[in-house]
PDB file of C-alpha atoms in Angstrom:
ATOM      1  CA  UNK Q   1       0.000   0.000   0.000  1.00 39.00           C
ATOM      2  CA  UNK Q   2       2.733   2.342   0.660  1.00 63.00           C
ATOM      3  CA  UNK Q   3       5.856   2.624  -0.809  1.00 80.00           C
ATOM      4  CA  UNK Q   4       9.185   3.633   0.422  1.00 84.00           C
ATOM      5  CA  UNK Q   5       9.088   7.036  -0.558  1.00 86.00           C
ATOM      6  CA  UNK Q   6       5.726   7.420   0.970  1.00 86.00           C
ATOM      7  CA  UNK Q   7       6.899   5.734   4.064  1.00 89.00           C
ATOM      8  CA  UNK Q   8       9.675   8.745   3.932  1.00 91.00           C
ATOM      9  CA  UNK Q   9       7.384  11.394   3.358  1.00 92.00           C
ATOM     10  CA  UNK Q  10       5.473  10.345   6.391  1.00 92.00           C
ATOM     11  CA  UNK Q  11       8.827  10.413   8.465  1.00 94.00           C
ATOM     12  CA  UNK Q  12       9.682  13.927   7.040  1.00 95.00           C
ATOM     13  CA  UNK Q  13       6.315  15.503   8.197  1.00 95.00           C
ATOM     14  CA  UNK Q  14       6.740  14.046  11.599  1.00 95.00           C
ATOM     15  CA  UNK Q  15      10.029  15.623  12.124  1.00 96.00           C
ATOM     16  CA  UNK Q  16       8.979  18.681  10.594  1.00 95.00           C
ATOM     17  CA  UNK Q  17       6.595  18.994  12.989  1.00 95.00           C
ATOM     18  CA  UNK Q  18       9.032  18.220  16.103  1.00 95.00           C
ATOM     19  CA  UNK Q  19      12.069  20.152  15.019  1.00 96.00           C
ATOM     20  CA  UNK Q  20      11.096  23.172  13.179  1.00 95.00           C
ATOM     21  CA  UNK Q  21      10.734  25.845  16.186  1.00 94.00           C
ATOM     22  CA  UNK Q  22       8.983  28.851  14.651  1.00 94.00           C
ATOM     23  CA  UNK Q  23       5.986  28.984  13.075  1.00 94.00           C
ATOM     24  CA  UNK Q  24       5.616  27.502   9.819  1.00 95.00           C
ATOM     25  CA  UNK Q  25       3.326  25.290   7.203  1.00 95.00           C
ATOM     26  CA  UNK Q  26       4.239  22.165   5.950  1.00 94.00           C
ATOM     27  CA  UNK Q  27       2.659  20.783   2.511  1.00 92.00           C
ATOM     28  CA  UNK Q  28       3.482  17.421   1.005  1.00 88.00           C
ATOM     29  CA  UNK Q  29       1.988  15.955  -2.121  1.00 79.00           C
ATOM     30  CA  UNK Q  30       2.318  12.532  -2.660  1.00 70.00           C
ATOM     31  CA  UNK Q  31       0.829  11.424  -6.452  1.00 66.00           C
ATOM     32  CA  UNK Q  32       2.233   7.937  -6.067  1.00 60.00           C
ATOM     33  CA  UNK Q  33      -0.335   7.286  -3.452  1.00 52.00           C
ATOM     34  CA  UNK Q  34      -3.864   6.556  -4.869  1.00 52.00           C
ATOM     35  CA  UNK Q  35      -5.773   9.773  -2.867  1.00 50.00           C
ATOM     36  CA  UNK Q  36      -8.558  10.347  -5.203  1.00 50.00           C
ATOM     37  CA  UNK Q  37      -9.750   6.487  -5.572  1.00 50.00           C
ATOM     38  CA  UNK Q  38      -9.016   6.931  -8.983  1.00 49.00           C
ATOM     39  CA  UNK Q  39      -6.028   4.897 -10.640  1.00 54.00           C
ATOM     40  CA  UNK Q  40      -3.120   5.435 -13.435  1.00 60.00           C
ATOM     41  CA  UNK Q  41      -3.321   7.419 -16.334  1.00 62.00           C
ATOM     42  CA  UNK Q  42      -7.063   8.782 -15.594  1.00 66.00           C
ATOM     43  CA  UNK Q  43      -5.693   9.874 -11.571  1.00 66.00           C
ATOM     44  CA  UNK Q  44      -2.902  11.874 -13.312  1.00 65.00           C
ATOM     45  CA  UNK Q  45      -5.154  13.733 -15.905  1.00 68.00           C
ATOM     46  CA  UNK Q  46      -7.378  14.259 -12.877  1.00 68.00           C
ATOM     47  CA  UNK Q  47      -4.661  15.360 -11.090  1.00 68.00           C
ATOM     48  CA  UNK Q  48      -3.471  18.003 -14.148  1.00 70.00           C
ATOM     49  CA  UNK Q  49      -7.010  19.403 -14.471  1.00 73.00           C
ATOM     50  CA  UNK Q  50      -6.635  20.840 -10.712  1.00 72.00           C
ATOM     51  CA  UNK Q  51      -2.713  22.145 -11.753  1.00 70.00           C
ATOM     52  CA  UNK Q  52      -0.687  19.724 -10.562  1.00 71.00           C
ATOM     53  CA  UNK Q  53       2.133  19.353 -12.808  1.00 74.00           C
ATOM     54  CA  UNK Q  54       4.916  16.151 -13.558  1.00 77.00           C
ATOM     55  CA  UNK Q  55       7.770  16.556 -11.381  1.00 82.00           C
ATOM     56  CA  UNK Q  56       6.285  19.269  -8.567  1.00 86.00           C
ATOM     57  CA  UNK Q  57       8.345  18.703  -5.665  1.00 91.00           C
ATOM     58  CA  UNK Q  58       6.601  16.651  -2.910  1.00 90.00           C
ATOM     59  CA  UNK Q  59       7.129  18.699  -0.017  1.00 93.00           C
ATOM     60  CA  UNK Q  60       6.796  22.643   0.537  1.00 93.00           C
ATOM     61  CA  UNK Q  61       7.887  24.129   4.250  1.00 95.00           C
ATOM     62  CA  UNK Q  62       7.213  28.009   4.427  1.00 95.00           C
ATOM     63  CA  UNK Q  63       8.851  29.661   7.074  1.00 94.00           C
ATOM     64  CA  UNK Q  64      10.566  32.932   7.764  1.00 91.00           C
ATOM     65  CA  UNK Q  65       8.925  34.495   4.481  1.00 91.00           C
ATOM     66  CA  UNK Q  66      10.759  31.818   2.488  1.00 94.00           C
ATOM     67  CA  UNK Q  67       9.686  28.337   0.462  1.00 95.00           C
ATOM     68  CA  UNK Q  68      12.016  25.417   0.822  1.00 96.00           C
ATOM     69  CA  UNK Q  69      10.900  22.429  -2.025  1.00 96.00           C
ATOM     70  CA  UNK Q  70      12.205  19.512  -1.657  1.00 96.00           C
ATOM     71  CA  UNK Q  71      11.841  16.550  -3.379  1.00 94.00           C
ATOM     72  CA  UNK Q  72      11.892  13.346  -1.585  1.00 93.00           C
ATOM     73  CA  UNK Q  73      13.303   9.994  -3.254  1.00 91.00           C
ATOM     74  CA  UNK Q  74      13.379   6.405  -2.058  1.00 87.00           C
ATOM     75  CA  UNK Q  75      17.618   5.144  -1.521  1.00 85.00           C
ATOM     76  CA  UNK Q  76      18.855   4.911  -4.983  1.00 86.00           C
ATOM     77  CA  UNK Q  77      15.965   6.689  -6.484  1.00 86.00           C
ATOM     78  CA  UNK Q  78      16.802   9.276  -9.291  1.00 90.00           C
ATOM     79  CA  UNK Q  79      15.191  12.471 -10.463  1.00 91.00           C
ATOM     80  CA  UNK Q  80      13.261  12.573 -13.263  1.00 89.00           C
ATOM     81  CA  UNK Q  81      13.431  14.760 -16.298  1.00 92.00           C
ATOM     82  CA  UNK Q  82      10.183  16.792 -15.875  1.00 90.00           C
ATOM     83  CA  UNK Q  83      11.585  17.098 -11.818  1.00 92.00           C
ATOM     84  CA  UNK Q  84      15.044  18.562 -12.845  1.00 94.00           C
ATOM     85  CA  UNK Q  85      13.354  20.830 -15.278  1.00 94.00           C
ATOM     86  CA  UNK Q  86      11.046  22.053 -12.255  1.00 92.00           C
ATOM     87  CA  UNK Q  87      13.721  22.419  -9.712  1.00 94.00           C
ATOM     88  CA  UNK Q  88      15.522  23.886 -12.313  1.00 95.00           C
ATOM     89  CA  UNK Q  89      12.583  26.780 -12.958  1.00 94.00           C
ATOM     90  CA  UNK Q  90      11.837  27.303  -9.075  1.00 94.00           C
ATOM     91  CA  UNK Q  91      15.327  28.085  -8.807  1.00 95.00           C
ATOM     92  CA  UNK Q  92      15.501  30.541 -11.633  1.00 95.00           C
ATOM     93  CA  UNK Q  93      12.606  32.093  -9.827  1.00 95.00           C
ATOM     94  CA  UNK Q  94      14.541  32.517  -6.875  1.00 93.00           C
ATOM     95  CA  UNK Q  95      12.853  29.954  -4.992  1.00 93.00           C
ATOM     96  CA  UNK Q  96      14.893  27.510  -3.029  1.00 96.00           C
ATOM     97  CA  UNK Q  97      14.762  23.927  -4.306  1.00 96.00           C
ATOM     98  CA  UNK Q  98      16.515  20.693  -3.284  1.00 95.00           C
ATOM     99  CA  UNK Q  99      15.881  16.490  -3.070  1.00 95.00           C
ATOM    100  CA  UNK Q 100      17.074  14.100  -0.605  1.00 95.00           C
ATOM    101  CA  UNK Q 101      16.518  10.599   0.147  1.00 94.00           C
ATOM    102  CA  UNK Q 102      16.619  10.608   3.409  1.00 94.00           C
ATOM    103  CA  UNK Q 103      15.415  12.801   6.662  1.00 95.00           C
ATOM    104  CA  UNK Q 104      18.508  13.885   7.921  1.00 96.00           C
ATOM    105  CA  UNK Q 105      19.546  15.254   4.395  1.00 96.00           C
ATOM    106  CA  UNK Q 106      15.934  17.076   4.658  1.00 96.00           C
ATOM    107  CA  UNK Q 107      17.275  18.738   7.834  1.00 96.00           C
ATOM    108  CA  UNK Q 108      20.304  19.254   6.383  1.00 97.00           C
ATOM    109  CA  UNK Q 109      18.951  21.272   3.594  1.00 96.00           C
ATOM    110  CA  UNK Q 110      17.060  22.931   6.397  1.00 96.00           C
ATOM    111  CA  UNK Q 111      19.815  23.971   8.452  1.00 95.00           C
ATOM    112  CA  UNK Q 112      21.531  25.381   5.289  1.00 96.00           C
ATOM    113  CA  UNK Q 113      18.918  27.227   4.728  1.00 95.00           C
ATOM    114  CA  UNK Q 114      18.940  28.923   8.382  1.00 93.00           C
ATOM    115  CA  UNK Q 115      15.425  27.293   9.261  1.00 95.00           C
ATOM    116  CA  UNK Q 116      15.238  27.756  13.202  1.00 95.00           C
ATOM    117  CA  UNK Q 117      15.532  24.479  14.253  1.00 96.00           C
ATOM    118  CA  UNK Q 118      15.366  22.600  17.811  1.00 96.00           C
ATOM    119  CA  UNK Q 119      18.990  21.796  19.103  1.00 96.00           C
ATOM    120  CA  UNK Q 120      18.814  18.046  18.997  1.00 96.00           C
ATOM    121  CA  UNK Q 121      16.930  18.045  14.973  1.00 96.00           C
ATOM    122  CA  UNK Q 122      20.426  15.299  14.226  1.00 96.00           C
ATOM    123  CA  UNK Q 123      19.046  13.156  16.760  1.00 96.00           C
ATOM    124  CA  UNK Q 124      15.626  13.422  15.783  1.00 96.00           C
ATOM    125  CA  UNK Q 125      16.641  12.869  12.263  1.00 96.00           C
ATOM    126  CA  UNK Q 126      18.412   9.924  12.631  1.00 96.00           C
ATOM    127  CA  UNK Q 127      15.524   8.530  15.153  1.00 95.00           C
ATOM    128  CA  UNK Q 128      13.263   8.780  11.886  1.00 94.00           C
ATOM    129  CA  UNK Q 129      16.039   7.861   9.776  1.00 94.00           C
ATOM    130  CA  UNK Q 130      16.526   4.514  11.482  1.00 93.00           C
ATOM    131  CA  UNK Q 131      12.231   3.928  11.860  1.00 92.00           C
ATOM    132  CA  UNK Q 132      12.928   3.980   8.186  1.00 90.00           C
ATOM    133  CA  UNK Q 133      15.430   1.440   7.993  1.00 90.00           C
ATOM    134  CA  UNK Q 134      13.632  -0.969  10.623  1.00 89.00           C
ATOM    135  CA  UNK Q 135      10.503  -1.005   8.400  1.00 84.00           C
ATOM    136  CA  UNK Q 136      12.432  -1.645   5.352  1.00 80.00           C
ATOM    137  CA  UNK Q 137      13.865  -4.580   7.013  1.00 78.00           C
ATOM    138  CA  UNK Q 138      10.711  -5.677   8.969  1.00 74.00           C
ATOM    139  CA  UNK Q 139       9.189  -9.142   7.111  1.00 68.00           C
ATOM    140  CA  UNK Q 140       5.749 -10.219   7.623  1.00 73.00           C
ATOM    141  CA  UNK Q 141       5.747 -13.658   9.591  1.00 72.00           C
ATOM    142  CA  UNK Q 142       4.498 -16.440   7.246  1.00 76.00           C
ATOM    143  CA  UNK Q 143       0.866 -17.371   8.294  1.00 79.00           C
ATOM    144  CA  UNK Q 144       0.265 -20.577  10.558  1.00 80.00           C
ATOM    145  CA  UNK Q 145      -1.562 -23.655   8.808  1.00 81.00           C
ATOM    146  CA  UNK Q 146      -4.855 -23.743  10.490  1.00 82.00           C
ATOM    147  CA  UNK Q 147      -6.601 -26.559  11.186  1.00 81.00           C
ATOM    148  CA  UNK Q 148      -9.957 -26.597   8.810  1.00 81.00           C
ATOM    149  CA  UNK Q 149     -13.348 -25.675  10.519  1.00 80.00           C
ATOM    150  CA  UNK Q 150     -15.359 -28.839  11.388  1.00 81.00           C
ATOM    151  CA  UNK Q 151     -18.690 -28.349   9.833  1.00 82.00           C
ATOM    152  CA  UNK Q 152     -21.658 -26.956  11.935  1.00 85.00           C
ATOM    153  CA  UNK Q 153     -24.247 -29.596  12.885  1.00 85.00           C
ATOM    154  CA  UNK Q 154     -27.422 -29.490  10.730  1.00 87.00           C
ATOM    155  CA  UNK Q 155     -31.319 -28.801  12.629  1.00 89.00           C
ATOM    156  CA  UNK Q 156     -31.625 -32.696  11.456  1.00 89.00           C
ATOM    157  CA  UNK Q 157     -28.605 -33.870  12.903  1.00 88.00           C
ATOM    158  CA  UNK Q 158     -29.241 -32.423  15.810  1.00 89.00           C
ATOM    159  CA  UNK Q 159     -32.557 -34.017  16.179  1.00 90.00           C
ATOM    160  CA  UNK Q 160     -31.289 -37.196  16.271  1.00 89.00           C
ATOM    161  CA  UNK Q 161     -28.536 -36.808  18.619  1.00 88.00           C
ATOM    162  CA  UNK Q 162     -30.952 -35.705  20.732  1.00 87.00           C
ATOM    163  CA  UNK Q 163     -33.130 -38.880  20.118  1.00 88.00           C
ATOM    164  CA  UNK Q 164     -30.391 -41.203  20.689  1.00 87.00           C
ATOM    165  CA  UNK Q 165     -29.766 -39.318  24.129  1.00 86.00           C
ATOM    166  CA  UNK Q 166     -33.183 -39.790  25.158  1.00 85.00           C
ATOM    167  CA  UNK Q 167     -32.987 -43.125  24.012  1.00 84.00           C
ATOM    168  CA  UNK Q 168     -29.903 -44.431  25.764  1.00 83.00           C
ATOM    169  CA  UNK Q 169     -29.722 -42.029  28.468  1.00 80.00           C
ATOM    170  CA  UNK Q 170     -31.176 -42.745  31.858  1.00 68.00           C
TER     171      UNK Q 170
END
C-alpha cells in the first residue's frame, strides 16, 4: 500500500513537525499514493485538471517568508526529467529547491537554509532515519496452517442426537 518514498514522506512531516521551532506550514503531495480512488493514467489527468504538474516537488515548508521544495526519493531513487526541469525553474525564480533521500539530508537542507531548528533536529533525524530502515527490514511472519473448521451440525442432525440421548440415556 505504501511505498518507500511514501513511508519517507510520512517520516519527514513528523520531524517537521518536532524540530522546526517557529511557526511555519508544511505541505506534502504525494501522487504515487492513490488519494482520489481513482487509478493510473485517468488519476494523473485528474490530477493536471486541478494544476498539478509532472515533477512538482513533494514537499513545501514556508517559514521565515521563504519556500524550501524539496523533493523526496526512495535510496537509490533518481530524479526525473520533468523534476530537474522544475527544480531547475523554481530556482531561476529565486525559490529555493533541493531532493534528498533521506530525513537527515531534509534537515540538512534545512539547516543550510537557516530554518530555526530545535537543538537536537540530528538526533531526531536519525531517530526517523533509522524507523525507516527498521521497516524496510521488517518481514511479515508467514501465516500458521490452520486446522480446517469442522462443519456446523445441521437442525436434522441435531434431532437425532438428541433422540439417541433420550434413548440411551437414563
Amino acid at each position: 500500500m505504501s511505498g518507500p518514498e511514501h513511508r519517507l514522506q510520512l517520516r519527514v512531516m513528523k520531524f517537521v513537525a518536532s524540530a522546526v521551532t517557529a511557526p511555519h506550514r508544511f505541505a506534502s503531495h504525494d501522487r504515487g499514493q492513490n488519494n482520489y480512488g481513482k487509478s493510473g493514467v485517468g488519476r494523473h489527468f485528474w490530477e493536471r485538471q486541478r494544476g498539478v504538474k509532472a515533477g512538482e516537488p513533494d514537499t513545501s515548508l514556508t517559514v521565515g517568508g521563504k519556500t524550501i521544495h524539496v523533493e523526496l526519493k526512495a535510496p537509490g531513487g533518481k530524479l526525473s526529467d520533468a523534476q530537474k526541469k522544475e527544480g531547475a525553474a523554481i530556482q531561476a525564480a529565486g525559490g529555493i529547491w533541493a531532493w534528498t533521500t533521506s530525513v537527515m539530508g531534509y534537515g540538512e537542507i534545512l539547516s543550510a537554509n537557516a530554518v530555526p531548528m530545535a537543538a537536537n533536529w540530528p538526533i531526531q533525524a536519525a531517530h526517523h532515519d533509522a524507523m525507516l530502515e527498521a521497516a524496510k527490514a521488517k518481514v511479515p511472519a508467514p501465516k500458521k496452517a490452520r486446522k480446517p473448521r469442522a462443519a456446523k451440525p445441521s437442525a436434522s442432525r441435531i434431532a437425532r442426537a438428541v433422540a439417541l440421548q433420550l434413548k440411551y440415556l437414563p
